[in-house]
XYZ file of C-alpha atoms in Angstrom:
513
model
C 10.305 9.148 33.878
C 11.217 11.723 36.086
C 9.778 12.425 39.756
C 6.686 14.527 39.929
C 6.121 17.719 41.911
C 3.651 18.225 44.735
C 2.771 21.566 43.070
C 1.623 19.690 40.059
C -2.097 19.735 41.204
C -1.992 23.636 40.662
C -1.351 23.085 36.835
C -4.298 22.768 34.713
C -3.970 19.311 32.928
C -5.391 19.515 29.126
C -9.025 18.393 28.633
C -8.615 14.908 27.089
C -10.219 14.583 23.495
C -11.619 11.030 22.449
C -11.360 10.445 18.756
C -13.700 8.345 17.151
C -11.588 5.235 15.793
C -11.934 4.854 11.866
C -14.325 2.285 10.329
C -12.428 -1.257 10.272
C -14.583 -3.551 7.910
C -11.496 -5.748 6.964
C -10.671 -9.171 5.390
C -9.705 -12.266 7.566
C -6.257 -12.557 9.205
C -3.326 -10.380 9.206
C -4.918 -8.170 6.265
C -7.944 -7.206 8.359
C -5.384 -4.499 9.784
C -4.897 -3.004 6.421
C -7.175 -0.025 7.477
C -4.178 1.373 9.340
C -2.780 2.456 5.896
C -5.576 4.942 5.560
C -3.831 6.853 8.453
C 0.045 6.014 8.004
C 2.530 4.692 5.265
C 2.388 0.880 5.063
C 5.618 -0.692 4.493
C 5.599 -4.428 3.334
C 8.672 -6.276 3.843
C 10.007 -9.766 4.156
C 9.486 -11.425 7.789
C 13.389 -12.588 7.186
C 14.417 -8.836 7.644
C 12.788 -8.690 11.333
C 14.780 -9.836 14.256
C 13.264 -9.780 17.833
C 15.901 -9.213 20.707
C 15.581 -10.293 24.161
C 18.160 -8.651 26.390
C 19.616 -5.187 27.196
C 23.034 -6.534 26.613
C 22.138 -7.858 23.196
C 20.722 -4.269 22.326
C 23.824 -2.634 23.616
C 26.046 -4.946 21.573
C 23.785 -4.480 18.417
C 24.160 -0.454 18.888
C 27.944 -0.884 18.671
C 28.121 -3.040 16.133
C 25.615 -1.099 13.964
C 27.491 2.301 14.853
C 30.933 0.976 13.756
C 29.568 -0.317 10.474
C 27.399 2.657 9.364
C 28.465 4.300 6.120
C 25.664 6.849 5.299
C 23.706 7.838 8.347
C 23.245 7.387 12.051
C 20.182 8.700 13.759
C 19.350 8.054 17.060
C 16.311 9.587 19.107
C 15.884 9.080 22.732
C 14.906 10.683 25.776
C 18.392 11.380 27.135
C 22.100 9.839 26.764
C 23.532 8.866 30.207
C 26.850 9.747 31.377
C 28.480 6.518 32.330
C 31.378 4.380 31.149
C 28.976 2.287 28.636
C 27.499 5.606 27.158
C 30.917 6.984 26.752
C 31.850 3.839 24.720
C 28.824 4.483 22.382
C 30.435 8.118 21.931
C 33.584 6.676 21.288
C 32.324 4.172 18.721
C 30.509 7.409 17.118
C 33.829 9.351 17.122
C 35.663 6.489 15.436
C 33.295 5.715 12.692
C 33.270 9.349 11.803
C 37.168 9.710 11.915
C 37.149 6.475 9.599
C 34.637 7.902 7.180
C 36.938 11.064 6.868
C 40.061 8.973 6.386
C 38.530 6.817 3.845
C 37.467 9.819 1.496
C 38.764 12.990 2.743
C 35.350 14.358 3.076
C 32.654 12.057 4.491
C 29.167 11.238 3.496
C 28.475 9.920 6.913
C 25.703 12.027 8.855
C 25.094 11.586 12.422
C 21.824 13.264 13.877
C 20.869 12.735 17.765
C 17.440 13.971 18.949
C 17.078 14.282 22.744
C 14.714 15.881 25.357
C 16.109 19.167 26.464
C 14.903 19.387 30.160
C 16.169 15.619 30.579
C 19.291 15.830 28.711
C 20.229 19.008 30.474
C 19.861 17.644 33.788
C 23.032 18.203 36.208
C 26.438 19.395 35.361
C 27.639 16.408 33.659
C 24.658 15.552 31.120
C 23.870 14.334 27.792
C 25.116 17.663 26.439
C 28.495 17.606 27.887
C 28.777 13.922 26.616
C 28.176 15.085 22.835
C 29.965 18.379 22.471
C 33.043 17.072 21.764
C 31.539 15.148 18.805
C 30.090 18.533 17.794
C 33.479 20.363 18.094
C 35.393 17.749 16.039
C 32.834 16.992 13.331
C 30.705 20.221 13.112
C 29.805 19.636 9.129
C 28.608 15.775 10.141
C 27.060 15.903 13.687
C 23.801 17.458 14.573
C 22.455 17.697 18.146
C 18.757 18.437 18.522
C 17.261 19.100 22.042
C 13.323 19.274 21.848
C 11.717 21.380 24.440
C 7.976 21.067 24.960
C 6.030 24.247 24.049
C 3.868 23.474 27.366
C 7.020 24.448 29.675
C 6.959 28.442 29.672
C 6.594 31.575 31.048
C 6.182 31.436 35.003
C 5.955 27.931 34.849
C 8.933 27.418 33.359
C 10.574 30.020 35.900
C 9.007 28.314 39.017
C 9.580 24.600 38.253
C 13.004 23.304 39.167
C 15.081 20.779 37.243
C 13.744 17.241 37.554
C 10.159 18.442 38.154
C 10.228 20.103 35.019
C 10.125 17.078 33.089
C 6.581 16.324 34.195
C 5.025 18.754 31.862
C 6.219 17.047 28.604
C 9.008 15.362 26.864
C 10.587 14.108 23.792
C 10.055 10.117 24.408
C 10.336 8.818 20.931
C 13.226 5.888 21.081
C 14.313 5.016 17.534
C 17.953 3.967 16.602
C 18.941 4.043 12.947
C 22.095 2.879 11.241
C 21.936 3.539 7.184
C 18.858 1.076 6.084
C 18.514 -0.537 9.616
C 16.204 0.119 12.173
C 16.124 -0.681 16.014
C 12.506 0.328 17.587
C 12.347 0.048 21.286
C 11.275 1.665 24.577
C 14.837 1.889 25.898
C 16.943 5.019 26.238
C 20.526 5.331 25.750
C 21.589 4.898 29.538
C 23.714 2.095 31.275
C 20.660 0.393 32.833
C 18.728 -0.200 29.739
C 22.056 -1.786 28.641
C 22.437 -4.191 31.857
C 19.559 -4.908 34.121
C 16.398 -2.826 32.858
C 14.068 -5.155 30.968
C 12.454 -3.586 27.724
C 11.618 -4.615 24.033
C 13.793 -4.375 20.990
C 12.952 -5.246 17.343
C 15.621 -4.796 14.375
C 14.385 -4.320 10.904
C 17.065 -5.136 8.443
C 17.505 -3.806 5.096
C 14.394 -1.562 4.960
C 15.492 1.593 3.337
C 12.027 2.888 2.993
C 11.526 2.695 6.767
C 14.714 4.118 7.383
C 13.998 7.022 5.189
C 10.623 7.619 6.962
C 12.417 7.705 10.562
C 14.856 9.892 9.321
C 12.730 12.275 7.916
C 10.566 12.263 11.225
C 13.601 12.649 13.372
C 14.741 15.553 10.895
C 11.310 17.335 11.371
C 11.163 17.309 15.294
C 15.028 18.335 15.087
C 13.924 21.196 12.781
C 11.567 22.476 15.544
C 14.073 21.707 18.519
C 16.793 23.644 19.959
C 20.207 23.167 18.259
C 23.146 22.306 20.452
C 26.316 24.425 19.797
C 29.848 23.690 20.320
C 30.110 25.937 23.418
C 26.911 24.112 25.277
C 24.687 26.878 24.116
C 21.368 26.332 22.148
C 19.749 28.470 19.339
C 16.917 27.747 17.056
C 17.320 27.121 13.233
C 16.899 30.379 11.483
C 13.069 31.262 10.777
C 11.895 28.856 13.032
C 9.442 29.842 15.883
C 10.838 29.048 19.650
C 8.928 26.645 21.584
C 8.771 28.653 24.705
C 9.666 32.269 23.759
C 7.741 32.329 20.637
C 3.965 32.203 20.149
C 2.728 28.918 21.197
C 0.006 28.346 18.756
C 2.279 29.329 15.769
C 4.915 26.936 17.107
C 2.623 24.034 17.365
C 1.065 24.834 13.964
C 4.598 24.654 12.397
C 5.806 21.390 14.371
C 2.345 19.657 13.216
C 2.766 20.906 9.551
C 6.420 19.447 9.447
C 5.556 16.325 11.122
C 2.463 15.672 9.045
C 4.421 16.567 5.662
C 6.811 13.518 6.694
C 3.968 11.192 7.393
C 1.641 12.157 4.195
C 4.536 12.310 1.963
C 5.543 8.688 2.941
C 2.196 7.375 2.759
C 1.715 9.078 -0.819
C 5.071 6.977 -1.758
C 3.842 3.813 -0.595
C 0.565 4.016 -2.086
C 2.181 4.615 -5.827
C 4.494 1.629 -4.643
C 1.679 -0.366 -4.227
C -0.133 0.699 -7.118
C 2.969 0.120 -9.344
C 3.520 -3.238 -7.703
C -0.271 -4.387 -8.228
C -0.346 -3.077 -11.767
C 2.857 -4.830 -12.677
C 1.224 -8.237 -11.328
C -1.993 -7.560 -12.941
C -0.493 -6.874 -16.259
C 2.582 -8.894 -16.353
C 4.398 -5.733 -17.199
C 8.035 -6.676 -17.369
C 9.317 -3.209 -17.650
C 7.391 -2.092 -14.602
C 8.831 -4.917 -12.700
C 12.310 -4.282 -13.993
C 11.981 -0.436 -12.961
C 10.621 -1.507 -9.661
C 13.564 -4.161 -8.888
C 16.090 -1.088 -9.977
C 14.857 1.250 -7.804
C 14.604 -1.014 -4.760
C 18.211 -2.284 -5.194
C 17.192 -5.837 -6.838
C 14.439 -8.259 -6.704
C 12.813 -8.561 -3.171
C 10.976 -11.291 -1.800
C 7.083 -11.176 -1.555
C 6.058 -9.132 1.681
C 4.452 -11.307 4.475
C 4.971 -8.655 7.181
C 3.781 -4.926 7.160
C 4.878 -2.068 8.956
C 2.812 0.692 10.106
C 4.418 3.781 12.020
C 2.165 5.298 14.698
C 2.925 8.841 15.923
C 1.495 10.475 18.924
C 2.309 14.212 19.587
C -0.923 15.626 21.272
C 0.700 18.988 21.784
C 0.710 19.312 18.012
C -2.604 17.854 17.613
C -1.511 14.594 16.276
C -3.098 11.569 17.704
C -2.477 8.656 15.278
C -1.253 6.146 17.905
C -4.198 6.947 20.324
C -6.787 6.396 17.376
C -5.071 3.215 16.229
C -4.743 1.503 19.665
C -8.452 2.211 20.387
C -9.488 0.686 17.359
C -7.649 -2.378 17.957
C -9.070 -2.522 21.584
C -12.571 -1.607 20.068
C -12.502 -4.332 17.117
C -10.973 -7.207 19.198
C -13.303 -10.182 18.936
C -14.613 -12.501 21.769
C -11.977 -15.291 22.322
C -9.275 -12.949 20.963
C -6.313 -12.468 23.520
C -4.535 -9.198 23.922
C -1.284 -9.199 25.909
C -0.661 -5.396 26.894
C 2.224 -4.560 28.999
C 3.641 -1.047 30.386
C 6.526 0.005 32.602
C 4.179 2.364 34.176
C 0.597 1.320 34.832
C -1.499 4.302 34.363
C -3.826 3.730 31.686
C -5.875 6.476 30.418
C -9.715 6.304 31.066
C -10.657 5.587 27.487
C -8.189 2.724 27.307
C -9.323 1.385 30.689
C -13.057 1.763 29.608
C -12.317 -0.190 26.160
C -10.543 -3.054 28.113
C -13.625 -3.393 30.736
C -16.309 -2.998 28.149
C -14.905 -4.855 25.203
C -14.969 -8.865 24.700
C -11.303 -9.767 24.181
C -9.250 -11.559 26.918
C -6.622 -9.267 28.335
C -3.387 -10.226 30.245
C -1.840 -7.090 31.492
C 1.779 -7.032 32.641
C 3.189 -4.362 34.778
C 5.920 -3.713 37.079
C 5.803 -5.066 40.885
C 6.777 -2.254 43.279
C 10.531 -3.631 43.626
C 11.177 -3.676 39.706
C 9.565 -0.228 39.181
C 12.550 2.298 38.139
C 11.482 4.532 41.152
C 11.758 1.961 43.877
C 14.077 3.080 46.576
C 14.166 6.493 45.450
C 14.690 9.586 47.611
C 12.284 12.343 48.797
C 8.849 12.363 46.718
C 10.225 9.949 43.984
C 10.157 7.326 46.358
C 6.417 7.258 46.719
C 5.953 6.887 43.118
C 5.841 2.824 43.354
C 3.113 3.277 45.823
C 1.187 5.602 43.776
C 1.252 2.924 40.839
C 0.223 0.392 43.580
C -2.775 2.535 44.322
C -3.718 3.160 40.856
C -3.174 -0.794 40.182
C -5.503 -1.674 43.154
C -8.236 0.665 41.992
C -8.418 -1.011 38.414
C -8.459 -4.286 40.034
C -11.222 -3.440 42.237
C -13.190 -2.404 38.972
C -12.498 -5.753 37.379
C -13.811 -7.458 40.444
C -16.835 -5.144 40.811
C -17.525 -6.070 37.029
C -16.987 -9.799 37.412
C -14.419 -9.615 34.925
C -11.259 -11.463 36.667
C -11.501 -14.304 34.138
C -11.303 -12.065 31.106
C -9.061 -9.257 32.376
C -6.169 -10.627 34.416
C -3.361 -8.614 36.029
C 0.275 -9.866 36.172
C 3.293 -8.383 38.052
C 6.793 -8.636 36.540
C 9.321 -9.672 39.287
C 12.919 -10.395 38.606
C 15.742 -9.883 41.462
C 18.299 -7.321 40.647
C 16.252 -6.055 37.412
C 13.859 -3.258 36.889
C 11.012 -3.291 34.186
C 10.488 -0.808 31.496
C 8.692 -3.072 28.596
C 5.735 -1.676 26.923
C 3.687 -2.847 23.937
C 0.924 -4.985 22.859
C 0.493 -8.668 21.164
C -2.707 -9.558 19.519
C -3.792 -13.292 19.296
C -6.707 -13.608 16.917
C -9.553 -16.036 18.221
C -8.585 -19.742 17.685
C -4.923 -18.755 17.161
C -1.978 -19.850 19.491
C 0.520 -17.258 17.852
C -0.004 -13.343 17.526
C -0.317 -11.713 14.182
C 0.038 -8.139 15.565
C 2.363 -6.632 17.871
C 2.809 -2.599 18.806
C 6.424 -1.929 19.946
C 8.005 1.568 20.650
C 7.941 4.477 23.422
C 4.185 4.510 24.546
C 3.299 3.437 27.994
C -0.482 3.544 27.239
C -0.855 6.316 29.962
C -1.904 9.873 30.227
C 1.587 11.214 29.575
C 1.816 9.143 26.575
C -1.322 10.331 24.908
C -1.407 13.855 26.010
C 1.939 15.142 26.839
C 4.971 13.680 25.317
C 6.223 12.950 21.630
C 5.863 9.104 21.104
C 6.079 6.820 18.431
C 5.693 2.994 17.954
C 5.014 0.607 15.012
C 2.339 -1.995 14.308
C 3.988 -5.140 12.981
C 1.466 -7.023 11.247
C 2.875 -10.591 9.906
C 1.212 -13.643 8.073
C 4.747 -15.549 8.634
C 4.576 -18.151 11.351
C 8.455 -18.114 12.066
C 8.057 -14.499 12.973
C 4.824 -14.847 14.802
C 6.770 -17.711 16.893
C 9.400 -15.005 17.694
C 6.853 -12.505 18.750
C 5.040 -15.109 21.008
C 8.141 -16.239 22.584
C 9.400 -12.685 23.340
C 5.749 -12.412 25.290
C 6.179 -15.910 27.003
C 9.763 -14.664 28.148
C 8.485 -11.502 29.785
C 5.156 -13.132 31.182
C 7.197 -16.175 32.834
C 8.865 -13.663 35.189
C 5.162 -12.667 36.304
C 2.917 -13.527 39.175
C -1.106 -13.056 38.694
C -2.676 -10.227 40.664
C -5.371 -11.409 43.231
C -7.105 -9.775 46.357
C -4.392 -11.066 48.534
C -1.596 -9.310 46.604
C -2.840 -5.832 48.064
C -2.782 -7.452 51.821
C 1.083 -7.710 51.622
C 3.049 -5.595 53.956
C 5.020 -3.984 50.937
C 1.570 -3.070 49.167
C 0.750 -0.626 51.984
C 0.053 2.818 50.759
C -0.016 6.156 52.854
C -3.088 8.191 53.314
C -1.241 11.182 51.547
C -0.259 9.175 48.774
C -3.845 8.087 48.098
C -4.858 11.649 48.397
C -2.412 13.108 46.176
C -2.174 10.536 43.383
C -5.637 11.228 41.691
C -4.523 14.911 41.315
C -1.028 14.490 39.714
C -1.315 11.013 37.995
C -1.570 12.869 34.812
C 2.068 13.955 35.404
C 3.588 10.670 35.672
């Protein structure tokens, strides 16, 4: 996240809207979460297609391998692309793959679509745009670079707020990396820190064409309402599209809402038809239908034991699906269920805090210690951000103690020498189970920004398969092993001292970071 601005209190934060969660009268086990398909498409896959990665290096190597072997499409959505040697290597891989595809056929089927945030991707002289322009110049017919600009940064606000600080108003924060029919979902950006010593989460969904199609269409939809990078480093909107900060804001947001909801609803309809066809086939024993289904999906597939639900949150466009599903999961978690929730930036919304403090499940919340916060040691105002998070954490811990919930709600701080922490997500263990049957993984941090300001996407992965549950459990354990439990003595340490001005300013600007 970018550093925030002292004039941020002068900006009027949007009024939070709490949506009532849908009814969730559900069956037992993993299938109790099928209510989510009332909101979004449900993709049934085999657990053998899901691989959980654990390290930044593994993530980086996988990105390179996937780029080099892509034949039809490369789709990458991120906050930004860094400007170092490791990032240049990724760009070189893209160039090499595009070149090979041209040489093989004379005219290539390979398409590369990259979606980044406009403000973050334009920061400094050397930036995401300058890294990607050579690809645009060399492969103009195959490469598209879209730069999302929040509609909330406009007029005097855009004129007055300088670079870096303008990123507090709203960002394109989705992280999806897609190669042909393989999809990597993560919270990691395309930057050297995220390839070396910044801990995040990463899940690979292999050979999943329907899921790949969905995220391709989603990135295309956001790309269509974004600024298009040109070969001369200028930007322009697609013909007929409303401009995000020069055009009418209401018209722009309505267009964006329509484009994104079209993607969600059409995918949901397709999946419902597929479910109906599969159900009818199995009920009637129709060999013709099963043959057609097999041909359409490229051969016989194993019975799904894992379900993927894409959860989208774009409050500027009036889309609040992720918030609704997250609130419902927290509300419905039964007594003796355990929820492990992790965030790189501990700044939960009031609604999430109220649900955690007021419901029955046990919570283990993992957050960054000040030393592994990405802003630790930064110059200027940004250097105070870790202290602001300490203050927010202390307030929440005090509330837990006041309600005598220390046994049920436990805070843990991630600490690892030479590393920073950026992992976010949730693992849900049903009562009596020693393995999780559901995880949330993607870009949201469960904070005010994620819910109200930025474009976010994650998936709910629900599985009945014990081997995959074991993978998810090991991922959770590996992260939590590097942590210590927070107690009242934690806040008495010298490095937890928070200056008075930070305490005064934090409540005013916490909605911006």
